[in-house]
Amino acid sequence: MTSQKEPQEGLSAPAKVTGPSSWSRVSCPCCISSHIEPLVLIQLAENIQPITKQWIMSVISAPVKAGGAQLLVHPGEDMKGDMIVVAAPRCTLLRVTEDLGLCKTYQDGNMTAFSFEDRDNFCNIDDMQQFLTLAERQYIVKHELDSMRAREDQRIPGIPAPKGKLKARESILQKLEKAGVIRNITPLHKQKLLSALGKQWYSHKSLWGQPLDSIHAYFGGTIAYYFSFLDYYTLSLFPPAILGLFITFFLPSANFSSGNKTESAPAPPKDDDDTPSVSSYMVQAVFSMLWSTVFMELWKRRSAALSYRWGTFNLAEQFQEPRPGFHGELGTNPVTGRLEPLFPEWKRRLRIGLVSVPVVGVFLGLVVMGMAGFYFFERLFSNWHKASGSYFTAVLLYLPSIAHIVYTNVLGNIYRNVALKLTEAENHREESSFDYHHTTKVLVFTFFNNFAVLFHIAFFKEDMPLLRKRLSSLLIVTQVVNQFTEVVVPFLVDRFLTSADRNLKEDDPEVDHLQAQGSLPAFPGLFAEYIELLVQFGYLSLFSCVYPLTAPLLLLNNLTEIRTDAYKLCKLFNKPFSAPVANMGVWQTAFEVLSFISVMSNCWLLLLSPRVKDLTEDAGLSSSKVLVIAVIVEHALIMVKMILAFMIPDEPDWVRIKREQIEYHSMQALKKQRIMRSRVEDKVPLKA
């Protein structure tokens, strides 16, 4: 992409699709550049009229005050084509960088909240490809496209009413998507950067270790945080995996099924040793509690360090434009004074209380029905096996568990779509609030759907052999399904169905490369990936003392998951937009909640273990005394967990100091601005 000052060139030359003078003009002298970087591809309807395409391009390139995005646009091959290529001028990139609250490297080498007024004192300010990452530049373009709103009631040229009717302050982009005018908006790949990243990433021979800075620069913070967490989680699985293997193969008496006394296995003598007799699954339970606590506290420290390194620990969203899907009556925002859609909070709470909560309750009821069906058929097949004792009925014993796993997965997929519709109906203003409520709905159902049966078996039926069989079925079936979907399916899809640009050459027309990128399916997001990790973490932290091989199986799965997730992201899907984030958001809270519940779960599993039952019976303790002791131990372990979490700060000292320095400098800058403003006002003579 080259100079905007060159004369008009014909668009017939196939290698010059994004010709120099075909870009829209900018009025700011500092934004005129000899190199224009295409960042985003907008795919239009195939039957788009040129007048409609011209109107869309004019709105995107219009100033922000006029309701536009103040971006650079190119028509693609010609005005009759179905694509628009979008770039961003320097001033737009810098203005939105400040609006988002991103921190960048100051001239003293420290990360500082970017200020447009003080821009000349930041490093690499004259080179946008060095100052901002590719993912940040592309997200800024999407951010500005989402911010386009009609200033008054109008009609979109070439689109009949009512589809083409725009109301004042209505999101232009969302209206065009609903009308079917815009099919897709995709950030463009940089093939050389992508190939280099792939060699560092999924083609690398080491078992773990992600090129996190390169991932963040190319794919953005959301993707980088997921892979950072996956890498850290996989590495953290080694201690519980080693312990699980040791317990399984060197201490076979740890199995719950072998905990009952028999006549041929006399009880061990009580006074042979001065040390207390502690079974292996007791060690596993205590270890799981401590491991989950230390794991989450150390992750929070790592997350804080990454947010500083990537300049995202000072993000601002509360006072930005509403998200595109937000709607309401047009009015003045009482905080910002801007004209925008307003929606009463009481209406949102009413929808949550009267619609969302009951619907979620219905789906939880369906989970209970599935659980009841599982128990019914499990008892039925168990009776058949007792009556016949054949190998066929022995195999049938696992059928209820497998059928229930399939049922819960299907129900979970249906519920995720319902949860999305419910959250959209609640009409949240900020994107973070929308994500929080959507994720919370899914997490409540996921926890209930995946763990309700296990808790019922453990604490109501108190059937440890059944719990062990159920957990092993879950893990084995899940591993087989995951390995097939994560390894085999991506390979077959890449080999036979996709790779539209595989046969393209560098000297082929640029429009062919753009169309090849647009032909790939949209990236489905990280929701399912985080859900999978959360369920894994629940199995490990809540029930691993029942089945010590949980950690080794999860470790084997995750070692391949890292590579296959990276491969799919780079090869099989369109590049996703990725917003700057400071942490994992609500997912981090979900993992912390599971970590807290693990204390209670492991404590009561310990109480129900055959070894402890034998000890309490030998000591002559009544059930009420055992219950009191269990409650005391549980509270003591919770206290230990809280003390341990308190002793490990959520962020390293150097990050805390840097953050406080930024807050201090921001206060000082605001103080200077007030002093200068007051001096200017003092110099202005008062009118008589």
Coordinates of N, CA and C in Angstrom, one line a residue, residues 405-514:
I405 N -23.7 -39.0 30.0 CA -22.7 -38.1 29.5 C -23.1 -37.5 28.2
V406 N -23.7 -38.3 27.3 CA -24.2 -37.8 26.0 C -25.3 -36.8 26.3
Y407 N -26.3 -37.2 27.2 CA -27.4 -36.3 27.5 C -27.0 -35.0 28.0
T408 N -26.0 -35.0 29.0 CA -25.6 -33.7 29.5 C -24.9 -32.8 28.5
N409 N -24.1 -33.5 27.6 CA -23.5 -32.7 26.5 C -24.5 -32.0 25.6
V410 N -25.5 -32.8 25.2 CA -26.5 -32.3 24.3 C -27.3 -31.1 25.0
L411 N -27.7 -31.4 26.2 CA -28.4 -30.4 27.0 C -27.6 -29.1 27.2
G412 N -26.3 -29.3 27.4 CA -25.4 -28.2 27.5 C -25.3 -27.3 26.3
N413 N -25.2 -28.0 25.1 CA -25.2 -27.2 23.9 C -26.4 -26.4 23.6
I414 N -27.6 -27.0 23.9 CA -28.9 -26.3 23.8 C -28.9 -25.1 24.8
Y415 N -28.5 -25.3 26.0 CA -28.6 -24.3 27.0 C -27.7 -23.1 26.7
R416 N -26.5 -23.3 26.1 CA -25.6 -22.2 25.7 C -26.3 -21.3 24.8
N417 N -27.0 -21.8 23.8 CA -27.8 -20.9 22.9 C -28.9 -20.1 23.6
V418 N -29.6 -20.8 24.5 CA -30.6 -20.2 25.2 C -30.1 -19.1 26.1
A419 N -28.9 -19.4 26.8 CA -28.3 -18.4 27.7 C -27.9 -17.1 26.9
L420 N -27.4 -17.3 25.7 CA -27.1 -16.1 24.9 C -28.3 -15.3 24.5
K421 N -29.4 -15.9 24.2 CA -30.6 -15.2 23.9 C -31.1 -14.4 25.1
L422 N -31.1 -15.1 26.3 CA -31.5 -14.5 27.5 C -30.7 -13.2 27.8
T423 N -29.4 -13.3 27.7 CA -28.5 -12.2 28.0 C -28.7 -11.1 27.0
E424 N -29.0 -11.4 25.7 CA -29.3 -10.3 24.8 C -30.6 -9.6 25.1
A425 N -31.5 -10.4 25.6 CA -32.8 -9.7 26.0 C -32.7 -8.8 27.3
E426 N -31.7 -9.1 28.1 CA -31.4 -8.3 29.3 C -30.9 -6.9 28.9
N427 N -30.3 -6.7 27.7 CA -29.9 -5.4 27.2 C -28.9 -4.7 28.1
H428 N -27.7 -5.3 28.2 CA -26.6 -4.7 29.0 C -25.9 -3.6 28.1
R429 N -25.5 -2.5 28.8 CA -24.9 -1.4 28.1 C -23.4 -1.7 27.7
E430 N -22.6 -2.2 28.7 CA -21.2 -2.5 28.4 C -21.0 -3.9 27.9
E431 N -20.0 -4.1 27.1 CA -19.6 -5.4 26.6 C -19.2 -6.3 27.8
S432 N -18.5 -5.8 28.8 CA -18.0 -6.6 29.9 C -19.2 -7.0 30.7
S433 N -20.2 -6.2 30.9 CA -21.4 -6.6 31.7 C -22.1 -7.7 31.0
F434 N -22.2 -7.6 29.6 CA -22.9 -8.6 28.8 C -22.1 -10.0 29.0
D435 N -20.8 -9.9 28.8 CA -20.0 -11.1 29.0 C -20.1 -11.8 30.3
Y436 N -20.2 -10.9 31.4 CA -20.2 -11.4 32.8 C -21.5 -12.2 33.0
H437 N -22.7 -11.6 32.6 CA -24.0 -12.2 32.8 C -24.1 -13.5 32.0
H438 N -23.6 -13.4 30.7 CA -23.7 -14.6 29.9 C -22.9 -15.7 30.4
T439 N -21.7 -15.4 30.8 CA -20.8 -16.5 31.3 C -21.3 -17.0 32.6
T440 N -21.8 -16.2 33.5 CA -22.4 -16.6 34.8 C -23.5 -17.6 34.6
K441 N -24.4 -17.3 33.6 CA -25.5 -18.3 33.3 C -24.9 -19.6 32.9
V442 N -24.0 -19.6 32.0 CA -23.4 -20.9 31.5 C -22.6 -21.6 32.6
L443 N -22.0 -20.9 33.5 CA -21.2 -21.5 34.5 C -22.1 -22.2 35.6
V444 N -23.2 -21.5 35.9 CA -24.1 -22.1 36.9 C -24.6 -23.5 36.3
F445 N -25.0 -23.5 35.1 CA -25.6 -24.7 34.5 C -24.4 -25.7 34.3
T446 N -23.3 -25.3 33.9 CA -22.2 -26.2 33.7 C -21.8 -26.9 35.0
F447 N -21.7 -26.1 36.1 CA -21.4 -26.7 37.4 C -22.4 -27.8 37.8
F448 N -23.7 -27.4 37.6 CA -24.7 -28.3 38.0 C -24.8 -29.5 37.1
N449 N -24.6 -29.3 35.8 CA -24.7 -30.3 34.8 C -23.6 -31.4 34.9
N450 N -22.4 -30.9 35.2 CA -21.3 -31.8 35.3 C -21.0 -32.4 36.6
F451 N -21.4 -31.8 37.7 CA -21.0 -32.2 39.0 C -22.1 -32.7 39.9
A452 N -23.4 -32.4 39.5 CA -24.5 -32.8 40.4 C -24.6 -34.3 40.7
V453 N -24.4 -35.1 39.6 CA -24.4 -36.5 39.8 C -23.3 -37.0 40.7
L454 N -22.1 -36.4 40.5 CA -21.0 -36.8 41.3 C -21.2 -36.5 42.8
F455 N -21.7 -35.3 43.1 CA -22.0 -34.9 44.5 C -23.1 -35.8 45.1
H456 N -24.1 -36.1 44.3 CA -25.1 -37.0 44.8 C -24.6 -38.3 45.2
I457 N -23.8 -38.9 44.3 CA -23.2 -40.2 44.5 C -22.4 -40.2 45.8
A458 N -21.6 -39.1 45.9 CA -20.6 -39.1 47.0 C -21.2 -38.8 48.3
F459 N -22.2 -37.8 48.4 CA -22.6 -37.3 49.7 C -24.0 -37.8 50.1
F460 N -24.8 -38.3 49.1 CA -26.1 -38.8 49.5 C -26.2 -40.3 49.5
K461 N -25.7 -40.9 48.4 CA -25.6 -42.3 48.3 C -24.5 -42.9 49.1
E462 N -23.4 -42.1 49.2 CA -22.2 -42.5 49.9 C -21.6 -43.8 49.3
D463 N -21.6 -43.9 48.0 CA -21.2 -45.1 47.2 C -19.9 -44.8 46.5
M464 N -18.8 -45.0 47.2 CA -17.5 -44.6 46.7 C -17.1 -45.5 45.5
P465 N -17.4 -46.8 45.4 CA -17.0 -47.5 44.2 C -17.8 -47.0 43.0
L466 N -19.1 -46.6 43.2 CA -19.9 -46.1 42.1 C -19.3 -44.7 41.6
L467 N -18.9 -43.9 42.6 CA -18.3 -42.6 42.3 C -17.0 -42.8 41.5
R468 N -16.2 -43.8 41.9 CA -15.0 -44.0 41.2 C -15.2 -44.5 39.7
K469 N -16.2 -45.4 39.6 CA -16.6 -45.9 38.2 C -17.1 -44.7 37.4
R470 N -18.0 -43.9 38.0 CA -18.5 -42.7 37.2 C -17.5 -41.8 36.8
L471 N -16.5 -41.4 37.7 CA -15.5 -40.5 37.4 C -14.6 -41.0 36.3
S472 N -14.2 -42.3 36.4 CA -13.3 -42.9 35.4 C -14.0 -42.9 34.0
S473 N -15.4 -43.2 34.0 CA -16.1 -43.2 32.7 C -16.1 -41.8 32.1
L474 N -16.3 -40.8 33.0 CA -16.3 -39.4 32.5 C -15.0 -39.0 31.9
L475 N -13.9 -39.3 32.6 CA -12.6 -39.0 32.1 C -12.2 -39.7 30.8
I476 N -12.4 -41.0 30.8 CA -12.0 -41.8 29.6 C -12.8 -41.4 28.4
V477 N -14.1 -41.3 28.6 CA -15.0 -40.9 27.4 C -14.6 -39.5 26.9
T478 N -14.4 -38.6 27.9 CA -14.1 -37.2 27.5 C -12.8 -37.2 26.8
Q479 N -11.8 -37.9 27.3 CA -10.5 -37.9 26.6 C -10.6 -38.5 25.2
V480 N -11.3 -39.5 25.0 CA -11.5 -40.1 23.7 C -12.1 -39.1 22.7
V481 N -13.2 -38.5 23.2 CA -14.0 -37.5 22.4 C -13.1 -36.3 22.1
N482 N -12.4 -35.8 23.1 CA -11.5 -34.6 22.9 C -10.4 -34.9 21.9
Q483 N -9.8 -36.1 22.1 CA -8.7 -36.4 21.2 C -9.1 -36.5 19.7
F484 N -10.3 -37.0 19.6 CA -10.9 -37.1 18.2 C -11.2 -35.8 17.6
T485 N -11.9 -34.9 18.4 CA -12.3 -33.6 17.9 C -11.2 -32.6 17.9
E486 N -10.2 -32.8 18.7 CA -9.1 -31.8 18.8 C -7.9 -32.2 17.8
V487 N -7.8 -33.5 17.5 CA -6.7 -33.9 16.6 C -7.1 -34.4 15.3
V488 N -8.0 -35.4 15.3 CA -8.4 -36.1 14.0 C -9.2 -35.1 13.2
V489 N -10.3 -34.5 13.8 CA -11.2 -33.7 13.0 C -10.4 -32.5 12.4
P490 N -9.6 -31.7 13.1 CA -8.9 -30.6 12.5 C -8.0 -31.1 11.3
F491 N -7.3 -32.3 11.5 CA -6.5 -32.7 10.4 C -7.3 -33.1 9.2
L492 N -8.4 -33.7 9.3 CA -9.3 -34.1 8.2 C -9.8 -32.8 7.5
V493 N -10.3 -31.9 8.3 CA -10.8 -30.6 7.8 C -9.8 -29.9 7.0
D494 N -8.6 -29.7 7.6 CA -7.5 -29.0 6.9 C -7.1 -29.7 5.6
R495 N -7.1 -31.1 5.7 CA -6.6 -31.8 4.6 C -7.5 -31.9 3.4
F496 N -8.8 -31.9 3.7 CA -9.8 -32.2 2.6 C -10.8 -31.1 2.3
L497 N -11.1 -30.2 3.3 CA -12.2 -29.3 3.2 C -11.8 -27.9 3.1
T498 N -10.8 -27.4 3.8 CA -10.5 -26.0 3.9 C -9.2 -25.7 3.1
S499 N -8.4 -24.8 3.6 CA -7.2 -24.3 3.0 C -7.5 -23.8 1.6
A500 N -8.4 -22.8 1.5 CA -8.8 -22.2 0.3 C -7.6 -21.5 -0.4
D501 N -6.7 -21.0 0.4 CA -5.5 -20.2 -0.1 C -4.3 -21.1 -0.3
R502 N -4.4 -22.4 -0.1 CA -3.3 -23.3 -0.2 C -2.6 -23.3 -1.6
N503 N -3.4 -23.2 -2.6 CA -2.9 -23.2 -4.0 C -2.6 -21.8 -4.5
L504 N -2.8 -20.8 -3.7 CA -2.5 -19.4 -4.1 C -1.0 -19.2 -4.0
K505 N -0.5 -18.3 -4.9 CA 0.9 -17.9 -4.9 C 1.0 -16.5 -4.6
E506 N 2.2 -16.0 -4.2 CA 2.4 -14.7 -3.8 C 2.1 -13.7 -4.9
D507 N 2.3 -14.0 -6.2 CA 2.1 -13.1 -7.3 C 0.6 -13.2 -7.8
D508 N -0.2 -14.0 -7.2 CA -1.6 -14.0 -7.6 C -2.3 -12.7 -7.2
P509 N -3.4 -12.3 -7.8 CA -4.1 -11.1 -7.5 C -4.4 -11.0 -6.0
E510 N -4.2 -9.8 -5.5 CA -4.4 -9.6 -4.1 C -5.9 -9.8 -3.7
V511 N -6.8 -9.6 -4.6 CA -8.2 -9.8 -4.2 C -8.5 -11.3 -4.0
D512 N -7.8 -12.2 -4.7 CA -7.9 -13.6 -4.5 C -7.5 -14.0 -3.1
H513 N -6.4 -13.4 -2.6 CA -6.0 -13.7 -1.2 C -7.0 -13.2 -0.2
L514 N -7.6 -12.0 -0.5 CA -8.6 -11.5 0.4 C -9.8 -12.4 0.5

